[in-house]
XYZ file of C-alpha atoms in Angstrom:
648
model
C -6.187 45.442 -2.373
C -5.006 41.876 -2.847
C -2.149 40.881 -0.512
C 0.785 39.220 -2.260
C 1.831 36.044 -0.497
C 3.693 32.788 -1.107
C 1.727 30.991 1.625
C -0.145 27.814 0.682
C -3.602 28.394 2.235
C -4.208 24.678 2.935
C -1.097 24.653 5.168
C -0.975 28.177 6.539
C -4.618 28.651 7.567
C -5.050 25.460 9.701
C -1.664 26.078 11.338
C -2.368 29.687 12.226
C -5.850 28.766 13.528
C -4.301 26.180 15.869
C -1.754 28.732 17.075
C -4.399 31.438 17.655
C -6.631 29.045 19.621
C -3.766 27.930 21.878
C -2.564 31.508 22.454
C -6.127 32.599 23.284
C -6.634 29.749 25.756
C -3.295 30.532 27.408
C -4.240 34.193 27.835
C -7.888 33.852 28.879
C -7.820 30.456 30.660
C -4.209 30.270 31.898
C -4.706 27.887 34.840
C -6.954 25.407 33.020
C -4.710 25.445 29.927
C -1.595 24.771 31.968
C -3.261 21.930 33.911
C -4.584 20.257 30.763
C -1.249 20.482 28.954
C 0.505 19.007 31.985
C -2.013 16.144 32.051
C -1.424 15.312 28.377
C 2.336 15.442 28.895
C 2.002 12.984 31.785
C 0.053 10.545 29.606
C 2.768 10.652 26.955
C 5.517 10.101 29.517
C 3.654 7.172 31.046
C 2.798 5.353 27.810
C 5.245 6.316 25.075
C 8.672 6.835 26.620
C 9.742 3.460 25.176
C 8.799 4.647 21.684
C 10.910 7.788 22.001
C 13.903 5.686 23.080
C 13.586 3.088 20.316
C 12.841 5.538 17.525
C 15.741 7.878 18.290
C 18.181 4.954 18.604
C 16.869 3.680 15.285
C 17.711 7.030 13.683
C 21.333 6.716 14.836
C 21.651 3.203 13.399
C 19.923 4.223 10.178
C 22.242 7.177 9.576
C 25.381 5.149 10.232
C 24.126 2.378 7.954
C 23.625 4.841 5.095
C 27.032 6.432 5.602
C 28.836 3.078 5.492
C 26.846 1.698 2.563
C 27.097 2.289 -1.182
C 24.413 4.944 -0.782
C 27.004 7.188 0.866
C 28.448 8.066 -2.558
C 25.183 9.631 -3.784
C 25.231 13.413 -3.979
C 22.555 15.697 -2.589
C 21.923 17.246 -5.970
C 23.270 16.666 -9.432
C 26.499 14.723 -9.706
C 28.399 17.835 -10.764
C 26.975 20.133 -8.044
C 29.524 21.749 -5.740
C 28.763 22.612 -2.063
C 27.033 25.966 -1.666
C 29.076 26.920 1.400
C 32.603 26.270 2.629
C 33.000 23.480 5.174
C 33.616 26.005 7.992
C 30.574 28.125 7.095
C 28.458 24.978 6.776
C 29.455 23.703 10.222
C 29.055 27.166 11.764
C 25.481 27.520 10.555
C 24.285 24.024 11.451
C 25.939 24.285 14.877
C 24.598 27.737 15.723
C 21.120 26.755 14.608
C 21.164 23.261 16.080
C 21.775 23.661 19.792
C 23.845 26.727 20.631
C 21.338 28.136 23.136
C 21.088 24.777 24.896
C 24.857 24.491 25.357
C 24.959 27.901 26.993
C 21.946 27.149 29.200
C 22.868 23.592 30.254
C 26.679 23.556 29.865
C 27.248 24.273 33.550
C 23.832 23.342 34.918
C 23.130 19.828 33.705
C 26.082 17.912 35.219
C 25.453 19.669 38.553
C 21.728 18.833 38.482
C 22.352 15.164 37.605
C 24.917 14.818 40.358
C 22.509 16.250 42.895
C 19.341 14.519 41.655
C 20.934 11.071 41.276
C 23.337 11.442 44.183
C 25.953 10.235 41.727
C 29.641 10.609 40.992
C 31.034 13.230 38.630
C 31.595 10.492 36.057
C 27.972 9.319 36.101
C 26.680 12.897 35.950
C 28.846 13.574 32.895
C 27.949 10.377 31.028
C 24.217 11.178 31.219
C 24.859 14.753 30.104
C 26.974 13.657 27.143
C 24.366 11.078 26.158
C 21.730 13.808 25.933
C 23.963 16.058 23.804
C 25.784 13.505 21.650
C 25.023 11.676 18.430
C 21.308 11.083 19.112
C 19.993 14.639 18.634
C 22.111 15.100 15.542
C 20.792 11.825 14.133
C 17.253 13.205 14.518
C 18.220 16.397 12.730
C 20.197 14.471 10.133
C 17.385 12.091 9.164
C 14.998 14.968 8.573
C 17.572 17.073 6.729
C 18.840 14.214 4.570
C 15.376 13.234 3.359
C 14.468 16.803 2.425
C 17.824 17.517 0.769
C 17.823 14.250 -1.174
C 14.380 14.624 -2.740
C 14.609 18.407 -2.945
C 17.979 18.693 -4.689
C 18.388 15.418 -6.534
C 14.892 15.338 -8.008
C 13.952 19.019 -7.899
C 10.957 18.588 -5.624
C 9.904 21.314 -3.159
C 12.316 21.551 -0.227
C 9.748 20.522 2.362
C 8.824 17.450 4.396
C 6.045 16.325 2.076
C 8.597 15.625 -0.673
C 10.314 13.038 1.542
C 7.202 10.834 1.276
C 7.035 10.775 -2.512
C 8.037 7.083 -2.842
C 4.958 6.163 -0.768
C 2.421 8.854 -1.676
C 3.493 9.687 -5.249
C 1.594 12.757 -6.490
C -0.639 12.721 -3.389
C 2.107 14.750 -1.681
C 0.683 17.754 -3.525
C -2.784 17.186 -2.046
C -4.396 16.518 1.324
C -1.762 14.182 2.793
C 1.077 16.450 1.803
C -0.687 19.363 3.485
C -1.182 17.314 6.675
C 2.548 16.507 6.773
C 3.564 20.160 6.399
C 0.944 21.348 8.923
C 2.339 18.953 11.544
C 5.905 19.988 10.711
C 5.014 23.671 10.959
C 3.250 23.308 14.323
C 6.108 21.215 15.723
C 8.587 23.833 14.535
C 6.694 26.733 16.081
C 6.674 25.172 19.536
C 10.224 23.853 19.300
C 11.416 27.395 18.625
C 9.186 28.736 21.393
C 10.891 26.408 23.876
C 14.250 27.804 22.854
C 12.967 31.359 23.137
C 11.910 30.598 26.697
C 15.335 29.221 27.650
C 17.139 32.065 25.883
C 15.048 34.781 27.488
C 15.473 33.363 31.000
C 19.257 33.006 30.523
C 19.632 36.542 29.160
C 17.446 37.818 31.997
C 19.697 36.124 34.564
C 22.868 37.461 32.924
C 21.600 41.015 32.658
C 20.433 40.842 36.279
C 23.824 39.544 37.409
C 25.603 42.424 35.654
C 23.176 44.987 37.063
C 21.444 45.912 33.790
C 18.059 44.627 35.057
C 16.541 44.787 38.525
C 14.804 41.420 38.603
C 14.455 37.950 37.056
C 10.766 37.890 36.172
C 8.119 37.424 33.532
C 8.023 41.114 32.571
C 11.766 41.316 31.941
C 11.679 38.152 29.838
C 8.786 39.503 27.747
C 10.847 42.614 27.009
C 13.857 40.499 26.031
C 11.758 38.322 23.713
C 10.271 41.407 22.055
C 13.661 42.987 21.380
C 15.547 39.877 20.286
C 12.855 38.412 18.035
C 12.526 41.819 16.383
C 16.266 41.772 15.668
C 15.916 38.202 14.376
C 13.135 39.267 12.021
C 15.355 41.998 10.576
C 18.135 39.453 10.128
C 15.726 37.013 8.442
C 14.667 39.665 5.936
C 18.305 40.191 4.851
C 18.517 36.565 3.653
C 20.345 33.418 4.766
C 23.552 34.072 2.837
C 23.947 37.518 4.374
C 22.608 37.827 7.904
C 22.614 34.269 9.196
C 25.939 33.240 7.641
C 27.796 36.193 9.176
C 26.095 35.847 12.580
C 26.722 32.078 12.713
C 30.414 32.350 11.926
C 30.885 35.206 14.401
C 28.994 33.312 17.080
C 31.012 30.123 16.666
C 34.250 32.101 17.052
C 32.984 33.912 20.174
C 31.680 30.671 21.731
C 35.051 29.051 21.100
C 36.830 32.028 22.720
C 34.581 31.727 25.780
C 35.388 28.030 26.017
C 39.129 28.725 25.715
C 38.854 31.350 28.459
C 37.255 28.832 30.833
C 39.736 26.159 29.772
C 42.781 28.289 30.600
C 41.245 29.520 33.858
C 41.222 25.956 35.152
C 43.711 23.151 35.293
C 44.419 22.846 31.561
C 45.952 19.372 31.684
C 43.188 18.037 33.925
C 40.366 19.448 31.772
C 41.900 18.034 28.577
C 42.305 14.693 30.366
C 38.614 14.924 31.228
C 37.861 15.385 27.537
C 39.746 12.218 26.639
C 38.066 10.253 29.435
C 34.643 11.650 28.544
C 35.022 10.468 24.944
C 35.762 6.997 26.296
C 32.926 6.823 28.812
C 30.481 8.242 26.282
C 31.164 5.679 23.575
C 31.551 2.770 26.012
C 28.110 3.473 27.545
C 26.395 4.522 24.329
C 24.644 1.256 23.422
C 23.295 0.555 26.922
C 21.988 4.100 27.419
C 20.481 4.179 23.921
C 17.933 1.510 24.873
C 17.620 2.008 28.636
C 14.114 2.791 29.957
C 14.831 2.121 33.685
C 12.102 -0.513 33.742
C 14.210 -2.499 36.241
C 14.839 0.526 38.466
C 11.563 2.413 38.612
C 12.800 4.965 41.147
C 14.739 6.617 38.304
C 11.739 6.906 35.958
C 10.663 10.445 37.058
C 14.214 11.669 36.425
C 14.354 9.720 33.142
C 11.106 11.290 31.907
C 12.124 14.782 32.969
C 15.492 14.595 31.229
C 16.048 11.920 28.584
C 12.480 11.806 27.251
C 12.195 15.584 27.495
C 15.382 15.959 25.454
C 14.324 13.459 22.817
C 10.989 15.259 22.442
C 12.727 18.654 22.325
C 15.154 17.501 19.646
C 12.254 15.970 17.690
C 10.339 19.242 17.867
C 13.383 20.975 16.419
C 13.868 18.392 13.645
C 11.821 20.079 10.869
C 13.316 23.447 11.818
C 16.975 22.407 12.004
C 16.486 19.672 9.409
C 15.146 22.103 6.829
C 17.916 24.553 7.507
C 20.682 21.931 7.319
C 19.147 20.641 4.082
C 19.049 24.162 2.659
C 22.789 24.682 3.186
C 23.934 21.152 2.224
C 23.436 21.030 -1.529
C 26.340 19.417 -3.358
C 27.596 17.234 -0.487
C 27.632 13.452 -0.671
C 25.429 11.513 1.732
C 28.529 10.143 3.474
C 30.091 13.582 3.893
C 26.765 14.962 5.076
C 26.207 12.259 7.701
C 29.705 12.312 9.174
C 29.699 16.107 9.145
C 26.340 16.296 10.906
C 26.974 13.492 13.425
C 30.657 13.463 14.327
C 31.869 17.080 14.261
C 29.114 18.673 16.419
C 29.089 15.692 18.808
C 32.840 15.972 19.364
C 32.534 19.711 19.976
C 29.680 19.163 22.445
C 31.727 16.642 24.407
C 34.602 19.139 24.509
C 32.203 21.874 25.662
C 30.810 19.828 28.557
C 34.286 18.596 29.452
C 35.380 22.207 29.911
C 32.275 23.781 31.451
C 30.720 20.727 33.097
C 33.827 19.179 34.637
C 35.116 22.543 35.813
C 31.732 23.445 37.342
C 31.652 20.131 39.224
C 34.791 21.248 41.056
C 32.620 24.039 42.545
C 29.573 21.843 43.193
C 29.512 22.834 46.873
C 29.148 26.522 45.930
C 26.963 26.122 42.851
C 24.652 23.417 44.220
C 22.435 26.044 45.834
C 21.474 27.396 42.392
C 20.332 24.151 40.748
C 16.697 25.224 41.150
C 17.499 28.392 39.166
C 19.117 26.812 36.155
C 19.262 30.029 34.153
C 21.594 31.583 36.747
C 24.189 28.803 36.938
C 26.371 29.877 34.008
C 26.797 33.388 35.380
C 27.286 32.198 38.969
C 30.004 29.870 37.647
C 31.746 32.639 35.681
C 31.761 34.806 38.809
C 34.063 32.238 40.445
C 36.662 32.796 37.699
C 39.005 35.733 37.055
C 37.713 38.651 34.928
C 34.156 37.582 35.716
C 32.489 40.740 34.361
C 34.270 40.453 31.001
C 33.480 36.760 30.648
C 29.856 37.369 31.658
C 29.502 40.060 28.986
C 31.043 37.700 26.400
C 28.603 34.969 27.498
C 25.708 37.411 27.116
C 26.818 38.300 23.586
C 27.101 34.617 22.660
C 23.663 33.916 24.134
C 22.184 36.878 22.305
C 23.667 35.794 18.971
C 22.528 32.193 19.486
C 19.081 33.553 20.319
C 19.016 35.684 17.154
C 20.312 32.931 14.842
C 17.804 30.424 16.236
C 14.846 32.768 15.784
C 16.210 34.042 12.455
C 16.549 30.599 10.905
C 13.255 29.593 12.532
C 11.415 32.386 10.728
C 13.113 31.381 7.486
C 11.982 27.756 7.911
C 8.419 28.658 8.917
C 8.077 30.737 5.755
C 9.164 27.804 3.623
C 6.986 25.206 5.381
C 3.926 27.428 5.060
C 4.722 28.023 1.376
C 5.257 24.377 0.309
C 8.975 24.954 -0.177
C 8.784 28.148 -2.217
C 11.754 30.451 -1.832
C 11.986 34.232 -1.489
C 8.969 34.890 0.746
C 7.518 38.374 1.012
C 9.028 40.427 3.833
C 5.694 40.887 5.602
C 5.536 37.108 6.084
C 8.755 37.154 8.124
C 7.275 39.931 10.245
C 4.116 37.848 10.762
C 6.110 34.839 11.969
C 8.170 37.041 14.256
C 4.972 38.357 15.855
C 3.583 34.805 16.111
C 6.683 33.527 17.914
C 6.516 36.423 20.360
C 2.803 35.794 21.017
C 3.279 32.058 21.611
C 6.307 32.400 23.889
C 4.736 35.200 25.937
C 1.238 33.661 26.222
C 2.456 30.208 27.231
C 4.887 31.730 29.736
C 1.956 33.710 31.144
C -0.239 30.628 31.563
C 2.319 28.340 33.163
C 5.832 29.549 32.605
C 8.367 27.529 30.667
C 6.630 24.276 31.735
C 3.624 25.054 29.539
C 5.830 25.570 26.479
C 7.628 22.312 27.249
C 4.317 20.457 27.639
C 3.147 21.485 24.166
C 6.544 20.492 22.772
C 6.218 17.009 24.290
C 2.714 16.558 22.898
C 3.432 17.542 19.292
C 6.755 15.653 19.194
C 5.099 12.218 19.552
C 3.265 12.067 16.189
C 6.259 13.670 14.550
C 8.538 10.880 15.818
C 6.295 8.339 14.096
C 6.358 10.427 10.936
C 10.173 10.447 10.965
C 10.277 6.644 11.227
C 8.089 6.435 8.116
C 10.306 9.024 6.470
C 13.340 6.769 6.948
C 11.529 3.945 5.155
C 10.578 6.314 2.342
C 14.136 7.604 2.007
C 15.558 4.078 1.942
C 13.120 3.087 -0.795
C 14.162 6.106 -2.815
C 17.873 5.352 -2.381
C 17.449 1.714 -3.403
C 15.659 2.695 -6.591
C 18.174 5.490 -7.182
C 21.079 3.067 -6.984
C 19.392 0.532 -9.253
C 18.180 3.130 -11.744
C 21.478 4.990 -12.177
C 23.486 1.780 -12.043
C 21.490 0.069 -14.789
C 23.726 -1.499 -17.417
C 23.559 -0.030 -20.888
C 23.303 -2.059 -24.069
C 26.571 -3.657 -25.159
C 25.473 -3.695 -28.803
C 26.987 -0.272 -29.465
C 30.651 -0.197 -30.504
C 32.059 3.309 -30.661
C 35.513 3.020 -32.033
C 36.881 1.186 -35.025
C 39.870 1.841 -37.261
C 38.035 3.842 -39.914
C 38.649 7.299 -38.461
C 41.850 6.884 -36.481
C 43.662 9.825 -38.137
C 40.893 12.296 -37.339
C 40.684 10.997 -33.765
C 44.424 11.320 -33.242
C 44.163 14.916 -34.464
C 41.428 15.592 -31.904
C 43.433 13.974 -29.109
C 46.380 16.254 -29.837
C 44.240 19.382 -30.106
C 42.972 21.564 -27.267
C 39.419 22.143 -28.445
C 38.032 25.627 -27.842
C 34.527 27.047 -27.737
C 34.335 27.650 -31.500
C 35.355 24.025 -32.159
C 32.584 22.787 -29.905
C 29.955 24.981 -31.541
C 30.946 23.540 -34.905
C 30.796 20.017 -33.407
C 27.240 20.589 -32.132
C 26.045 21.888 -35.505
C 27.935 19.490 -37.790
C 27.635 16.229 -35.847
C 25.200 16.346 -32.902
C 22.328 18.258 -34.486
C 22.230 16.171 -37.684
C 22.263 12.975 -35.612
C 19.334 14.187 -33.511
C 17.485 15.439 -36.606
C 17.672 12.027 -38.271
C 16.296 10.279 -35.172
C 13.539 12.892 -34.865
C 12.577 12.334 -38.515
C 12.201 8.593 -37.913
C 10.188 9.201 -34.740
C 7.901 11.560 -36.647
C 7.268 8.797 -39.173
C 6.193 6.553 -36.282
C 3.837 9.215 -34.902
C 5.972 9.862 -31.798
C 6.229 13.397 -30.424
C 9.779 14.718 -30.216
C 11.635 17.973 -30.678
C 15.126 19.412 -30.612
C 15.793 22.251 -28.190
C 18.846 24.471 -28.560
C 20.162 26.870 -25.951
C 23.396 28.772 -25.621
C 26.092 26.121 -25.615
C 23.768 23.113 -25.496
C 21.376 21.023 -27.581
C 18.979 18.271 -26.523
C 16.626 15.772 -28.111
C 13.394 15.405 -26.114
C 10.996 12.514 -26.741
C 7.668 13.310 -25.098
C 5.806 10.861 -22.866
C 2.297 11.469 -21.560
C 2.420 9.734 -18.165
C 6.130 9.363 -17.531
C 9.148 11.622 -17.565
C 10.303 12.664 -21.019
C 13.369 11.014 -22.509
C 16.183 13.551 -22.806
C 19.541 13.154 -24.478
C 21.509 16.361 -24.538
C 25.000 17.651 -25.167
C 26.376 20.770 -23.540
C 29.699 22.549 -23.869
C 31.667 22.308 -20.626
C 34.695 24.430 -19.771
C 37.542 22.331 -18.360
C 40.631 23.628 -16.568
C 43.854 22.003 -17.759
C 46.201 20.584 -15.136
C 49.170 22.948 -14.604
C 51.577 20.002 -14.806
C 50.511 19.384 -18.403
C 50.970 23.066 -19.275
C 54.544 23.001 -17.948
C 55.474 19.761 -19.727
C 57.783 20.611 -22.666
C 56.982 17.253 -24.269
C 53.379 18.388 -24.763
C 53.756 21.492 -26.959
C 50.143 21.234 -28.119
C 48.904 21.793 -24.527
C 49.316 25.543 -24.142
C 45.927 26.948 -23.126
C 44.668 27.031 -19.521
C 41.195 25.883 -20.516
C 39.696 23.615 -23.105
C 36.071 22.867 -23.963
C 34.369 19.493 -24.166
C 30.959 18.253 -25.393
C 29.414 16.437 -22.413
C 26.216 14.428 -22.540
C 23.405 15.006 -20.071
C 20.149 13.178 -19.478
C 16.659 13.531 -18.019
C 17.869 12.857 -14.469
C 20.156 15.943 -14.688
C 23.352 13.933 -14.473
C 26.315 14.840 -16.621
C 27.455 11.895 -18.713
C 30.684 11.756 -20.679
C 32.777 13.444 -23.351
C 31.685 12.540 -26.922
C 34.008 14.756 -28.965
C 35.569 11.674 -30.613
C 32.253 10.363 -31.965
C 31.013 10.959 -35.481
C 27.403 11.428 -36.545
C 26.554 7.730 -36.866
C 28.153 6.884 -33.528
C 26.184 9.686 -31.846
C 23.002 8.183 -33.317
C 23.936 4.792 -31.868
C 24.695 6.415 -28.494
C 21.289 8.142 -28.402
C 19.481 4.926 -29.334
C 21.404 3.013 -26.683
C 20.134 5.371 -23.986
C 16.615 5.366 -25.403
C 16.583 1.561 -25.246
C 17.753 1.722 -21.622
C 15.056 4.309 -20.873
C 12.291 2.105 -22.313
C 13.543 -0.936 -20.377
C 13.483 1.054 -17.131
C 9.950 2.288 -17.858
C 8.880 -1.316 -18.204
C 9.984 -2.100 -14.623
C 7.305 -0.953 -12.130
C 9.888 -0.822 -9.322
C 11.363 2.290 -10.971
C 8.110 4.225 -11.190
C 8.974 6.776 -8.488
C 11.631 8.108 -10.819
C 10.058 7.426 -14.226
C 6.590 8.817 -13.450
C 6.394 12.580 -13.805
C 6.006 14.059 -10.283
C 5.059 17.542 -11.432
């Protein structure tokens, strides 16, 4: 019996073969596999740390440049698209998916480890921590998400990484090179998620051990945790993003915030809030220097630098296709400026607040907690034990960790399905089960061969080529935005004059009338359709292929082109809500209905145009010809070919 699947074989099969080979080596040759992975990681640290630093700093600058430029006004989708989710739901999902597990794992641990490893002050320990969790990781996510959302929603391409390279590769994105891009993205995603599974499992293991639910912190316990939680995540993934993940993300953000408030009010409230203010200052004042610092003038810090900063940049890069796809998926209808500031500023501010509460407070107990810095997974629960109501707070922390774990694996399965299916939606349920099993196998086998270090080594290795790919993606996105701005901003012919004094009485009557749906249907049949029919008749005489297509509430003239996108001029009936102030104005007795209907133009790029209810048949003909002239002029300019050539 033939198995129904949405998988693209050219992407899925090479990816799954790579995964099976690595899992097999980890199980049957654990020592050799671990040693070889560690060797490759060392080579990358020794030779490419500078590239990680420069590329990630470039992403920050690139995102800010787009947000502050004219490109910031462009919507991720059609110009009349509205956001798919509320602002709160949007932030909840991108936050929970982006780095929730890491905040729980490192919120207490990282400042303590930096202070001990660098023999530094609290201030220096915090500034390095904030640097690792600030704008830079979100810039990585944002670049990937923005490119996918822009090409996916604005030009209806598959929502996958290959689409982001269309300006360079054109239709080759649907062939070999597009498959290579998605294979790399899928492999990077698998191991980025596996790293998170390792951290999550070890943290949950430590918390359950601390509360007496487990007898040990060991490999066997963590395998059991991974099995249970990934199974729950698979069930959540099957329910769909708008159901399972949305509810879990919003619940988790609320619970995480409650945990933070609990810690905040257990300490010196004024002092911790003062720390937050100071931390904002020290973060932004040191941001430029740290963004480019490779410790080339102080080589004694390089081992620490590789183990922390470069590790983080590689980890965030490995999560970029995963988080980037998911952020893109939930960001339709937002402008580029809103998207960038939402993705960069809001989560960064929250992260600084989080570390100001947990990190600064934990540093006050550095003498007691310092003994646990070699057991990072235990530090959060050892810290909570020093506070009142420690059992309750530990249980709350476990719930938050569990939900972060589930949402990360849940959204990871969702993204893997899409990457392996070239952006197709609604995968078959068995595919989610397959990816759940794959994640369990990878996390368990790599932990068996060398613990969490083996998972991290693979993450470092696959992140390097992906960083280069993201740099190229930025260039591709910029090229697309430049052409977008020029194409949609092209001036129309000034030869067309709409209004003259011949029909002023009829136009005044229309101005004073609230047109309803029946009026608009008459307008389409009596004015728009005859205008299009006359143009079509002339085109037929010239041997040009054209046709008129009518749907419920809309009509469009389509002029066929063999190698480029068809010319489309359409008119659709749009429902418009009348301002309540106008309804209440006694001096406007003709404005009495809550809604009126307007005939709005639309074009081949899916943008809504303008209201033409005041035009007569001849003026509509002139308007169509004006846009057709503009269309032909744009076709003649080779710089516009990424939008005029048919990409299907």
